[in-house]
Short mmCIF file of C-alpha atoms and ligand atoms in Angstrom, two decimals:
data_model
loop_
_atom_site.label_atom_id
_atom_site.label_comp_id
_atom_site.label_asym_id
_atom_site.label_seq_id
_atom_site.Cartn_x
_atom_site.Cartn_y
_atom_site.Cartn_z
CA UNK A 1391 -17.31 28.97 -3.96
CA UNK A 1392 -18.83 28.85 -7.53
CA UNK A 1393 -17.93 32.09 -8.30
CA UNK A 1394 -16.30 31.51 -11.81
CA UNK A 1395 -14.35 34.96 -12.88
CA UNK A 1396 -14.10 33.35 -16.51
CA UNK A 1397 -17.97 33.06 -16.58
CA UNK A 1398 -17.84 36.65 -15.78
CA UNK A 1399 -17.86 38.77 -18.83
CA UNK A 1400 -18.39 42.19 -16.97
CA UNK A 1401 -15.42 42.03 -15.17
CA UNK A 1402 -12.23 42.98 -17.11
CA UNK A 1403 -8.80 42.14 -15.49
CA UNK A 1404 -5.76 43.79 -16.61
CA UNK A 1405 -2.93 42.48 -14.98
CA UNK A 1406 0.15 43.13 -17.47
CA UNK A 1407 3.16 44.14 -16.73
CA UNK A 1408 3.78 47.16 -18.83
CA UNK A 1409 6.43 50.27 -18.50
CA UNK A 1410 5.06 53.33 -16.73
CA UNK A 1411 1.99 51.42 -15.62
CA UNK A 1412 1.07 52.71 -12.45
CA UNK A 1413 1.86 50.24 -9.25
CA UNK A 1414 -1.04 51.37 -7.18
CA UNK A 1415 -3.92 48.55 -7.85
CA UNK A 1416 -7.73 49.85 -8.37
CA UNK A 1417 -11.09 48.64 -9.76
CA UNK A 1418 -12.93 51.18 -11.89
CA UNK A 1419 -16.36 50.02 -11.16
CA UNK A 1420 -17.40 52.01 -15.02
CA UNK A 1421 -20.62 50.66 -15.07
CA UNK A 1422 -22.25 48.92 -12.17
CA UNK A 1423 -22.33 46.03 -12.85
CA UNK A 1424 -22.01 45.74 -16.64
CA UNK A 1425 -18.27 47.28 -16.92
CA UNK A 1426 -15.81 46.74 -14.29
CA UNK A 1427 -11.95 46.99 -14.49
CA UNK A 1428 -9.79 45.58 -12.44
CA UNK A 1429 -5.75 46.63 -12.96
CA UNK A 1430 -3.15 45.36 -11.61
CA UNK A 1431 0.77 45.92 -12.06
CA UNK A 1432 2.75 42.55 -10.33
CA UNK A 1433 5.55 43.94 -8.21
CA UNK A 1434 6.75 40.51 -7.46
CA UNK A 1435 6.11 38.63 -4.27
CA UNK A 1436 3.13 37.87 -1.96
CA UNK A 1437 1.82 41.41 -1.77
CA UNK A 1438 0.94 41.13 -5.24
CA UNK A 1439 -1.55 37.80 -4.22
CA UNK A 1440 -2.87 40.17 -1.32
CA UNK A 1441 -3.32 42.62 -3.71
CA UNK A 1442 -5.37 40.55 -6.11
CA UNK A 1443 -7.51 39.58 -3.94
CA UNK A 1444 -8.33 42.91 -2.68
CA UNK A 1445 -9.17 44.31 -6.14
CA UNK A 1446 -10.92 40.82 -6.61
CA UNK A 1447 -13.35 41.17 -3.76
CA UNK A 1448 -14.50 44.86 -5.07
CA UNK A 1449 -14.72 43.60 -8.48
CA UNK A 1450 -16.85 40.49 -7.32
CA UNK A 1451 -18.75 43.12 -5.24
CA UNK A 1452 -19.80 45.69 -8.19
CA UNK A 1453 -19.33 43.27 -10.64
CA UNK A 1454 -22.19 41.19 -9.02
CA UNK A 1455 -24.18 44.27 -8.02
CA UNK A 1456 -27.98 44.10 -9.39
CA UNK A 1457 -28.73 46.10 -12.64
CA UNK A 1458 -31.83 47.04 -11.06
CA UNK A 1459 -31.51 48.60 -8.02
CA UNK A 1460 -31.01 53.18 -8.01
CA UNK A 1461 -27.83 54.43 -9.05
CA UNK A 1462 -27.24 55.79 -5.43
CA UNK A 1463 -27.12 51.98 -4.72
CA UNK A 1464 -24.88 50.58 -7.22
CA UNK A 1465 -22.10 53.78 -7.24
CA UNK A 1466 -22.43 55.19 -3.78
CA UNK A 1467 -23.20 54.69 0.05
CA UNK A 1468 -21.36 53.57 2.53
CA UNK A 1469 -17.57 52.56 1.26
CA UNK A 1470 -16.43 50.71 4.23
CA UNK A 1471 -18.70 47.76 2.69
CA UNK A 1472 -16.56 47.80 -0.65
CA UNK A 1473 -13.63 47.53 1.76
CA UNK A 1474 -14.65 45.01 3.90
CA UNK A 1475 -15.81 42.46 0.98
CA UNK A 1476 -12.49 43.28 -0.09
CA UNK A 1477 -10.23 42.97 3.16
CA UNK A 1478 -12.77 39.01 3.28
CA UNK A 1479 -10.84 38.09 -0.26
CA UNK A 1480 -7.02 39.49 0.34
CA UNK A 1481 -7.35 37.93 4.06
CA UNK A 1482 -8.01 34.57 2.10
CA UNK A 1483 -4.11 35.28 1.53
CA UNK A 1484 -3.26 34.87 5.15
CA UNK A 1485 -5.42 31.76 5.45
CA UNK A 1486 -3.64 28.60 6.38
CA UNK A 1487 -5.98 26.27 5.04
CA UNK A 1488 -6.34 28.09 1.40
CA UNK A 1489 -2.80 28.26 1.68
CA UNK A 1490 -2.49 24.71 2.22
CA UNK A 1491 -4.96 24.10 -0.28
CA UNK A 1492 -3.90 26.59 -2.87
CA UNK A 1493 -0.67 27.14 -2.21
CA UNK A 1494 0.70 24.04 -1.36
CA UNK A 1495 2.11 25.91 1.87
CA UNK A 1496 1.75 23.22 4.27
CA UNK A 1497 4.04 24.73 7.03
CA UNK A 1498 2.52 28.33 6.85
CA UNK A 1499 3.31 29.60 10.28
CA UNK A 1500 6.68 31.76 10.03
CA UNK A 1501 4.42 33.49 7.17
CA UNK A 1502 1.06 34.12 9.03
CA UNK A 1503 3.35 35.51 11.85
CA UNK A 1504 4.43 38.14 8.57
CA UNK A 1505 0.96 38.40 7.69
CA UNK A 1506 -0.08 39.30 10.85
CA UNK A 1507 2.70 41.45 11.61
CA UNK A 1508 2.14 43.21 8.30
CA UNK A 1509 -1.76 43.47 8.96
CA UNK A 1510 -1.15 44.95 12.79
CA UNK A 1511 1.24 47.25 11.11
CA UNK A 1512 -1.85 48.56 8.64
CA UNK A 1513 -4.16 48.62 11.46
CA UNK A 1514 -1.74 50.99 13.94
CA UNK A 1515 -1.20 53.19 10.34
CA UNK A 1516 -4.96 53.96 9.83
CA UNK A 1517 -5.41 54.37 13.42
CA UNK A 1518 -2.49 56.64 14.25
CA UNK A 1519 -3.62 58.68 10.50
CA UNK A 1520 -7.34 59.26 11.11
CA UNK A 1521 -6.20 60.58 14.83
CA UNK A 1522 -3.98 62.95 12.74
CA UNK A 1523 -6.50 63.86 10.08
CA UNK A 1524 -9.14 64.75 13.09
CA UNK A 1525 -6.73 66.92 14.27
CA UNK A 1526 -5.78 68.21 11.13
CA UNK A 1527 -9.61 69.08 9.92
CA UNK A 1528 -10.61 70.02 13.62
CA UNK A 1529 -7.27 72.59 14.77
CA UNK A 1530 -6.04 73.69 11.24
CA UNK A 1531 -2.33 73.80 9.48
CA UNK A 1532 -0.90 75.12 12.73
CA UNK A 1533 1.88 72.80 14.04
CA UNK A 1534 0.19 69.84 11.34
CA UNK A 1535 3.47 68.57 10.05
CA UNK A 1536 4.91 68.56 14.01
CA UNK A 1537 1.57 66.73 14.72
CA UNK A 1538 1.98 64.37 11.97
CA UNK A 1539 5.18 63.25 12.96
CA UNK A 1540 4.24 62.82 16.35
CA UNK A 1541 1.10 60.61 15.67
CA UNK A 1542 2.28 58.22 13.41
CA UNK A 1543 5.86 57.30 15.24
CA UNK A 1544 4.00 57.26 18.74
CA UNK A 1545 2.14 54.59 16.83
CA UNK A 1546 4.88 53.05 14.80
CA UNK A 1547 8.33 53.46 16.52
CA UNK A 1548 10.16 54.33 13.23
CA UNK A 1549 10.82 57.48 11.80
CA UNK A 1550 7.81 59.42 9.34
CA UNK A 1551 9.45 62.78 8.02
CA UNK A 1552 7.05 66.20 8.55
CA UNK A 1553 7.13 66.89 4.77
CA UNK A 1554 4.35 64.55 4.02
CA UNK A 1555 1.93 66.05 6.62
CA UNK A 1556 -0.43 66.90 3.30
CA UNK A 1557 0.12 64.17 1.15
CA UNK A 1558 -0.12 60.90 3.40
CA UNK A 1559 -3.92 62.02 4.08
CA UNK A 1560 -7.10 60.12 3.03
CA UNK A 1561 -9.79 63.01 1.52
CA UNK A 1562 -13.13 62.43 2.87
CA UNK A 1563 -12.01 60.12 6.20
CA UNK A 1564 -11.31 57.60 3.54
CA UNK A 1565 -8.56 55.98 6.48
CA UNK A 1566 -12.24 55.46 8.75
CA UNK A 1567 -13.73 53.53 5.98
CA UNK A 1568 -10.83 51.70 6.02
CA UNK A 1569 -11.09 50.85 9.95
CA UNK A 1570 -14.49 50.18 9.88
CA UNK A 1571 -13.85 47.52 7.17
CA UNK A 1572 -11.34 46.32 9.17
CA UNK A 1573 -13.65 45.59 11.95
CA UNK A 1574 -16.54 44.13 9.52
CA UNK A 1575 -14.08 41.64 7.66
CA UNK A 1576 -12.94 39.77 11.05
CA UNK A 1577 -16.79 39.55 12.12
CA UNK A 1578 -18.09 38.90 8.44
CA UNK A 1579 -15.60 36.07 8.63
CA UNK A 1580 -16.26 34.55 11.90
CA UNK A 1581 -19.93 33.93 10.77
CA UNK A 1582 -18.81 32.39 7.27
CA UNK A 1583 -16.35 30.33 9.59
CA UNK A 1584 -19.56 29.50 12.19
CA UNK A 1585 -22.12 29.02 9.24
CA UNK A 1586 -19.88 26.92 6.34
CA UNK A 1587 -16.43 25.44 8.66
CA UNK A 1588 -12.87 26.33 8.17
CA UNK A 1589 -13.06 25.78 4.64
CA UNK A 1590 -15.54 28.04 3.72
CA UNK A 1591 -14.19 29.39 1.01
CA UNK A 1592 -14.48 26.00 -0.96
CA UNK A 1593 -18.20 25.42 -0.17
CA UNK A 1594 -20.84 27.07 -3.08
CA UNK A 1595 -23.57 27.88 -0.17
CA UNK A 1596 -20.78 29.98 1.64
CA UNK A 1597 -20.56 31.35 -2.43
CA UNK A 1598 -24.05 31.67 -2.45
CA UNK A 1599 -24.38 33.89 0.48
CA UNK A 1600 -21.44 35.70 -0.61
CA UNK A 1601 -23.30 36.42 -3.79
CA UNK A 1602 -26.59 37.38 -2.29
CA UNK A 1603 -24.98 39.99 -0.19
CA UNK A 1604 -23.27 41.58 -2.84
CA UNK A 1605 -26.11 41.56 -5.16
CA UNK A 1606 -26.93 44.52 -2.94
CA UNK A 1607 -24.73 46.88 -3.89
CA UNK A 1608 -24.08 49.37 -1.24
CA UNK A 1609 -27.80 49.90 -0.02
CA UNK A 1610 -26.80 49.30 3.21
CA UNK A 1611 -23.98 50.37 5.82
CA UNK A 1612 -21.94 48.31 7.47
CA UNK A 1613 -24.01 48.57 11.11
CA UNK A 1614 -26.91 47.39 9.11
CA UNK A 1615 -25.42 44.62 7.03
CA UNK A 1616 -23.76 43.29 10.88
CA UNK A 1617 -27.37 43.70 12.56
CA UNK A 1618 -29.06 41.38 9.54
CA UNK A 1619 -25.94 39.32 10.87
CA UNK A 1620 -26.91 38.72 14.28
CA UNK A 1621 -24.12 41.47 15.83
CA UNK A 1622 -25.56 44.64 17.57
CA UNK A 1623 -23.23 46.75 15.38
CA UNK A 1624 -19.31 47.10 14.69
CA UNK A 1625 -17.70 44.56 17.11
CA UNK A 1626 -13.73 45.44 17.36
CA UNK A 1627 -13.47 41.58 19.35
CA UNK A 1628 -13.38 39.53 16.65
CA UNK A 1629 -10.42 41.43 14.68
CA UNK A 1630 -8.69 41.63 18.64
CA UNK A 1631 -9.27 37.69 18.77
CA UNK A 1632 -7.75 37.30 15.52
CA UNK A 1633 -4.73 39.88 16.14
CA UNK A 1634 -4.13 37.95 19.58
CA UNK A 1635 -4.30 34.49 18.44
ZN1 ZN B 1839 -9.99 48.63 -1.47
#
């Protein structure tokens, strides 16, 4: 796509192993866009590639932000934008021409069917916590950890102990961001797929357009972004097309 991250002297990876490093991968976006961090602590296996490339695609996001526009731009707005840009690279994972490409995975299937088993598993998470969190914000502590346990193994058949009822919750609807960028990614990516072919991630106009969007920052919500996009709004069809293929 042209975007070279060694060309990019704004954007600091630190991707060491060390001892007592945190495992939990973030991007401190320190100065939009002049000083952003991107850490990462390899676990081993393909969730660290996934993982990457998430932190990647908000790095490339802020990192690529312009100087410019009002701080409300650059450090705030709507978060499910950040998400989504970043949900585009890590889904670049579960690609089967990148990994072909990439990779050298020519016979990718028995891991997309992972990948998409591991995704579906994410998606029925988020779903089954932000029904829990309404309930939680809208009818109080009463019978929370009860309800807790309830949502998320009517969601995910296995067993999620009532202890955590406090500490497996997003502050802010943080998990709705998460579903919203969800949704954006899978229709972001159909019209990169429609616009540039399979391969879009090679081509430097699909890079281009990349860029230009996020040269914006987060001016704009996601429903706006998707509108400039053709789309009335947050479509769940293309994620459902992609889930039942
Ligand atoms: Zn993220």
């Amino acid at each position: 796509m042209g975007v070279n991250l060694e060309d990019q002297r704004n954007i600091h990876l630190d991707v060491a192993e060390r001892p007592k490093k945190d495992p939990r991968a973030f991007v401190s976006p320190v100065r939009v866009p002049a000083d952003i961090r991107l850490v990462v602590m390899p676990q081993g296996g393909h969730d660290d590639y996934a993982t990457l490339f998430h932190e990647a695609g908000h790095a490339e996001h802020f990192g690529t932000t312009r100087p410019d526009l009002p701080v409300e731009y650059r450090y705030l707005g709507d978060n499910s934008l950040t998400e989504g840009f970043a949900f585009l690279m890590e889904y670049l994972t579960g690609n089967p021409q990148w990994l072909a490409r990439f990779t050298g995975m020519k016979e990718s299937k028995t891991f997309l069917d992972f990948a998409s088993t591991y995704k579906l598993y994410f998606l029925r998470r988020y779903a089954a916590k932000l029904s829990y969190e309404i309930a939680l914000h809208s009818r109080g502590l009463d019978q929370a950890p009860l309800r807790y346990k309830e949502h998320l193994e009517s969601a995910l058949g296995f067993q999620h102990p009532e202890q955590h009822y406090l500490v497996d919750v997003d502050d802010g609807f943080y998990t709705a961001n998460y579903l919203r960028a969800w949704i954006f990614e899978a229709q972001v990516r159909r019209v990169l797929r429609e616009t540039f072919g399979e391969n879009w991630f090679e081509k430097r106009s699909a890079g281009i357009q990349l860029q230009k969007w996020w040269s914006l920052g987060q001016k704009f919500r996601v429903e706006e972004m998707l509108r400039d996009l053709g789309y009335g709004g947050l479509d769940i069809r293309p994620l459902l097309d992609d889930l039942l293929a």
